[in-house]
């Protein structure tokens, strides 16, 4: 209930301050299917815009355990389906919880496989979870304001855009080998690039610049 209420409120506010968002869907995307949703992490807005793109099916995002810092925040994030993970030492329980969600069939599992907004390295966990849950990967890309304050501009560069790409089927076999995981990671990276090119061929996300700005803020 809280998930639907918050998404309804937030998407209404975004529509008011930023205008109607632009959403694209690959013809192979099946809105009735369940996926492990993978996306490059660029902004705090990523989860919201992707959730809006995939609604009415909900997304159970895997998020860092620090989000559950106190009882109130723990209640909020549990209520909106967030699955906690220790990013330094990912545990088996996170994978089990994610697979359980997939097998229930009523929610997607959402993962940002780069781990943070300041990396473009694809980590292999999403493929492993999708394999165990017997679902495809669904690459999605968000373009638009990086900072929430950017939503208050209706300039073309700051308009919210999102593309749901072509699902990625995993190799046959009971488990993914190391070579399989490398191939899957490459397919995810290529799908991200394809989504970006379809939305805006001139779009770039400068990871090095974002990392430098983040480090500068931390040093203050």
GROMACS .gro file of C-alpha atoms in nm:
model
  220
    1UNK     CA    1   0.000   0.000   0.000
    2UNK     CA    2   0.276   0.247   0.093
    3UNK     CA    3   0.463   0.168  -0.231
    4UNK     CA    4   0.161   0.259  -0.445
    5UNK     CA    5   0.078   0.567  -0.239
    6UNK     CA    6   0.430   0.710  -0.247
    7UNK     CA    7   0.474   0.636  -0.616
    8UNK     CA    8   0.141   0.805  -0.693
    9UNK     CA    9   0.240   1.115  -0.494
   10UNK     CA   10   0.596   1.137  -0.630
   11UNK     CA   11   0.508   1.082  -0.994
   12UNK     CA   12   0.236   1.347  -0.961
   13UNK     CA   13   0.483   1.598  -0.820
   14UNK     CA   14   0.737   1.519  -1.092
   15UNK     CA   15   0.470   1.571  -1.358
   16UNK     CA   16   0.386   1.912  -1.208
   17UNK     CA   17   0.742   2.046  -1.181
   18UNK     CA   18   0.910   1.869  -1.475
   19UNK     CA   19   0.632   1.801  -1.723
   20UNK     CA   20   0.523   1.476  -1.884
   21UNK     CA   21   0.803   1.222  -1.885
   22UNK     CA   22   0.913   1.034  -2.197
   23UNK     CA   23   0.899   0.654  -2.173
   24UNK     CA   24   0.996   0.397  -2.436
   25UNK     CA   25   0.951   0.020  -2.436
   26UNK     CA   26   1.121  -0.244  -2.651
   27UNK     CA   27   0.870  -0.457  -2.837
   28UNK     CA   28   1.001  -0.773  -2.666
   29UNK     CA   29   0.925  -0.641  -2.317
   30UNK     CA   30   0.637  -0.831  -2.156
   31UNK     CA   31   0.466  -0.623  -1.884
   32UNK     CA   32   0.311  -0.938  -1.738
   33UNK     CA   33   0.642  -1.121  -1.695
   34UNK     CA   34   0.873  -1.102  -1.393
   35UNK     CA   35   1.231  -0.984  -1.440
   36UNK     CA   36   1.550  -0.893  -1.265
   37UNK     CA   37   1.559  -0.526  -1.359
   38UNK     CA   38   1.911  -0.390  -1.415
   39UNK     CA   39   1.998  -0.025  -1.466
   40UNK     CA   40   2.299   0.205  -1.448
   41UNK     CA   41   2.288   0.401  -1.122
   42UNK     CA   42   2.309   0.772  -1.204
   43UNK     CA   43   2.081   0.954  -0.964
   44UNK     CA   44   1.870   0.916  -0.653
   45UNK     CA   45   1.582   0.948  -0.898
   46UNK     CA   46   1.665   0.620  -1.077
   47UNK     CA   47   1.453   0.391  -0.857
   48UNK     CA   48   1.151   0.621  -0.872
   49UNK     CA   49   1.150   0.674  -1.248
   50UNK     CA   50   1.211   0.306  -1.320
   51UNK     CA   51   0.934   0.209  -1.077
   52UNK     CA   52   0.705   0.448  -1.262
   53UNK     CA   53   0.802   0.298  -1.600
   54UNK     CA   54   0.724  -0.057  -1.483
   55UNK     CA   55   0.407   0.017  -1.285
   56UNK     CA   56   0.164  -0.145  -1.200
   57UNK     CA   57   0.409  -0.427  -1.129
   58UNK     CA   58   0.621  -0.334  -0.830
   59UNK     CA   59   0.999  -0.346  -0.806
   60UNK     CA   60   1.176  -0.485  -0.499
   61UNK     CA   61   1.510  -0.306  -0.513
   62UNK     CA   62   1.824  -0.440  -0.354
   63UNK     CA   63   1.962  -0.150  -0.148
   64UNK     CA   64   2.253  -0.092   0.085
   65UNK     CA   65   2.191  -0.187   0.447
   66UNK     CA   66   2.274   0.169   0.557
   67UNK     CA   67   1.928   0.271   0.436
   68UNK     CA   68   1.786   0.080   0.734
   69UNK     CA   69   1.962   0.310   0.979
   70UNK     CA   70   1.680   0.345   1.233
   71UNK     CA   71   1.339   0.197   1.311
   72UNK     CA   72   1.142   0.449   1.107
   73UNK     CA   73   1.359   0.423   0.795
   74UNK     CA   74   1.367   0.047   0.834
   75UNK     CA   75   0.987   0.045   0.836
   76UNK     CA   76   0.969   0.268   0.529
   77UNK     CA   77   1.213   0.066   0.320
   78UNK     CA   78   1.066  -0.265   0.427
   79UNK     CA   79   0.722  -0.132   0.331
   80UNK     CA   80   0.841  -0.042  -0.020
   81UNK     CA   81   1.003  -0.384  -0.072
   82UNK     CA   82   1.372  -0.290  -0.040
   83UNK     CA   83   1.598  -0.592   0.015
   84UNK     CA   84   1.901  -0.497   0.230
   85UNK     CA   85   2.254  -0.591   0.126
   86UNK     CA   86   2.596  -0.539   0.280
   87UNK     CA   87   2.784  -0.406  -0.021
   88UNK     CA   88   3.122  -0.489   0.135
   89UNK     CA   89   3.024  -0.846   0.227
   90UNK     CA   90   2.713  -0.954   0.033
   91UNK     CA   91   2.546  -1.238   0.218
   92UNK     CA   92   2.356  -1.545   0.105
   93UNK     CA   93   2.039  -1.411   0.271
   94UNK     CA   94   2.017  -1.125   0.020
   95UNK     CA   95   2.024  -1.365  -0.273
   96UNK     CA   96   1.769  -1.595  -0.108
   97UNK     CA   97   1.532  -1.306  -0.037
   98UNK     CA   98   1.563  -1.180  -0.396
   99UNK     CA   99   1.501  -1.525  -0.543
  100UNK     CA  100   1.200  -1.570  -0.315
  101UNK     CA  101   1.050  -1.247  -0.450
  102UNK     CA  102   1.102  -1.362  -0.808
  103UNK     CA  103   0.946  -1.701  -0.747
  104UNK     CA  104   0.641  -1.539  -0.589
  105UNK     CA  105   0.594  -1.381  -0.931
  106UNK     CA  106   0.420  -1.057  -0.836
  107UNK     CA  107   0.724  -0.826  -0.820
  108UNK     CA  108   1.040  -0.759  -1.014
  109UNK     CA  109   1.376  -0.748  -0.837
  110UNK     CA  110   1.572  -0.431  -0.912
  111UNK     CA  111   1.951  -0.416  -0.908
  112UNK     CA  112   2.201  -0.146  -0.998
  113UNK     CA  113   2.485  -0.376  -1.107
  114UNK     CA  114   2.748  -0.102  -1.099
  115UNK     CA  115   2.687  -0.080  -0.723
  116UNK     CA  116   2.709   0.300  -0.702
  117UNK     CA  117   2.668   0.619  -0.903
  118UNK     CA  118   3.044   0.651  -0.933
  119UNK     CA  119   3.129   0.330  -1.116
  120UNK     CA  120   3.057   0.178  -1.456
  121UNK     CA  121   3.186  -0.170  -1.375
  122UNK     CA  122   2.915  -0.434  -1.413
  123UNK     CA  123   2.917  -0.676  -1.121
  124UNK     CA  124   2.789  -1.033  -1.183
  125UNK     CA  125   2.530  -1.074  -0.905
  126UNK     CA  126   2.225  -0.982  -1.113
  127UNK     CA  127   2.278  -1.268  -1.355
  128UNK     CA  128   2.317  -1.516  -1.072
  129UNK     CA  129   1.991  -1.405  -0.910
  130UNK     CA  130   1.805  -1.414  -1.242
  131UNK     CA  131   1.932  -1.765  -1.308
  132UNK     CA  132   1.825  -1.891  -0.967
  133UNK     CA  133   1.486  -1.722  -1.005
  134UNK     CA  134   1.444  -1.859  -1.360
  135UNK     CA  135   1.375  -1.517  -1.513
  136UNK     CA  136   1.531  -1.291  -1.776
  137UNK     CA  137   1.722  -0.971  -1.710
  138UNK     CA  138   1.549  -0.647  -1.810
  139UNK     CA  139   1.784  -0.355  -1.888
  140UNK     CA  140   1.639  -0.011  -1.820
  141UNK     CA  141   1.801   0.331  -1.855
  142UNK     CA  142   1.709   0.664  -1.698
  143UNK     CA  143   1.815   0.996  -1.844
  144UNK     CA  144   1.735   1.333  -1.696
  145UNK     CA  145   1.830   1.543  -1.395
  146UNK     CA  146   2.104   1.396  -1.179
  147UNK     CA  147   2.009   1.613  -0.882
  148UNK     CA  148   1.654   1.640  -0.754
  149UNK     CA  149   1.675   2.020  -0.792
  150UNK     CA  150   1.711   1.965  -1.167
  151UNK     CA  151   1.351   1.845  -1.183
  152UNK     CA  152   1.237   2.204  -1.143
  153UNK     CA  153   1.370   2.291  -1.488
  154UNK     CA  154   1.163   2.221  -1.796
  155UNK     CA  155   1.461   2.255  -2.029
  156UNK     CA  156   1.490   1.968  -2.276
  157UNK     CA  157   1.812   1.840  -2.117
  158UNK     CA  158   1.640   1.814  -1.778
  159UNK     CA  159   1.327   1.634  -1.887
  160UNK     CA  160   1.277   1.287  -1.742
  161UNK     CA  161   1.331   1.005  -1.994
  162UNK     CA  162   1.339   0.630  -1.948
  163UNK     CA  163   1.370   0.330  -2.179
  164UNK     CA  164   1.285  -0.030  -2.102
  165UNK     CA  165   1.508  -0.237  -2.326
  166UNK     CA  166   1.511  -0.583  -2.476
  167UNK     CA  167   1.509  -0.861  -2.214
  168UNK     CA  168   1.833  -1.060  -2.185
  169UNK     CA  169   1.792  -1.438  -2.177
  170UNK     CA  170   2.054  -1.628  -1.979
  171UNK     CA  171   2.263  -1.917  -2.113
  172UNK     CA  172   2.128  -2.269  -2.075
  173UNK     CA  173   2.249  -2.483  -1.787
  174UNK     CA  174   2.181  -2.512  -1.418
  175UNK     CA  175   2.444  -2.256  -1.320
  176UNK     CA  176   2.633  -1.972  -1.478
  177UNK     CA  177   3.004  -2.037  -1.529
  178UNK     CA  178   3.261  -1.759  -1.489
  179UNK     CA  179   3.271  -1.726  -1.867
  180UNK     CA  180   2.890  -1.708  -1.875
  181UNK     CA  181   2.892  -1.428  -1.618
  182UNK     CA  182   3.146  -1.231  -1.820
  183UNK     CA  183   2.928  -1.266  -2.129
  184UNK     CA  184   2.616  -1.162  -1.937
  185UNK     CA  185   2.795  -0.859  -1.789
  186UNK     CA  186   2.901  -0.757  -2.140
  187UNK     CA  187   2.544  -0.796  -2.267
  188UNK     CA  188   2.417  -0.576  -1.982
  189UNK     CA  189   2.673  -0.305  -2.064
  190UNK     CA  190   2.580  -0.319  -2.434
  191UNK     CA  191   2.209  -0.300  -2.348
  192UNK     CA  192   2.268   0.009  -2.134
  193UNK     CA  193   2.451   0.172  -2.426
  194UNK     CA  194   2.170   0.074  -2.665
  195UNK     CA  195   1.903   0.219  -2.437
  196UNK     CA  196   2.095   0.544  -2.405
  197UNK     CA  197   2.148   0.569  -2.780
  198UNK     CA  198   1.778   0.510  -2.848
  199UNK     CA  199   1.674   0.778  -2.599
  200UNK     CA  200   1.938   1.033  -2.695
  201UNK     CA  201   2.245   0.949  -2.907
  202UNK     CA  202   2.427   1.252  -2.764
  203UNK     CA  203   2.371   1.159  -2.400
  204UNK     CA  204   2.675   1.095  -2.181
  205UNK     CA  205   2.714   1.016  -1.812
  206UNK     CA  206   3.064   1.114  -1.700
  207UNK     CA  207   3.151   0.868  -1.421
  208UNK     CA  208   3.492   1.025  -1.354
  209UNK     CA  209   3.340   1.373  -1.319
  210UNK     CA  210   3.069   1.247  -1.086
  211UNK     CA  211   3.323   1.062  -0.872
  212UNK     CA  212   3.545   1.370  -0.850
  213UNK     CA  213   3.254   1.591  -0.743
  214UNK     CA  214   3.154   1.335  -0.481
  215UNK     CA  215   3.506   1.314  -0.340
  216UNK     CA  216   3.525   1.694  -0.330
  217UNK     CA  217   3.203   1.712  -0.129
  218UNK     CA  218   3.331   1.450   0.114
  219UNK     CA  219   3.654   1.644   0.166
  220UNK     CA  220   3.473   1.961   0.278
   0.00000   0.00000   0.00000
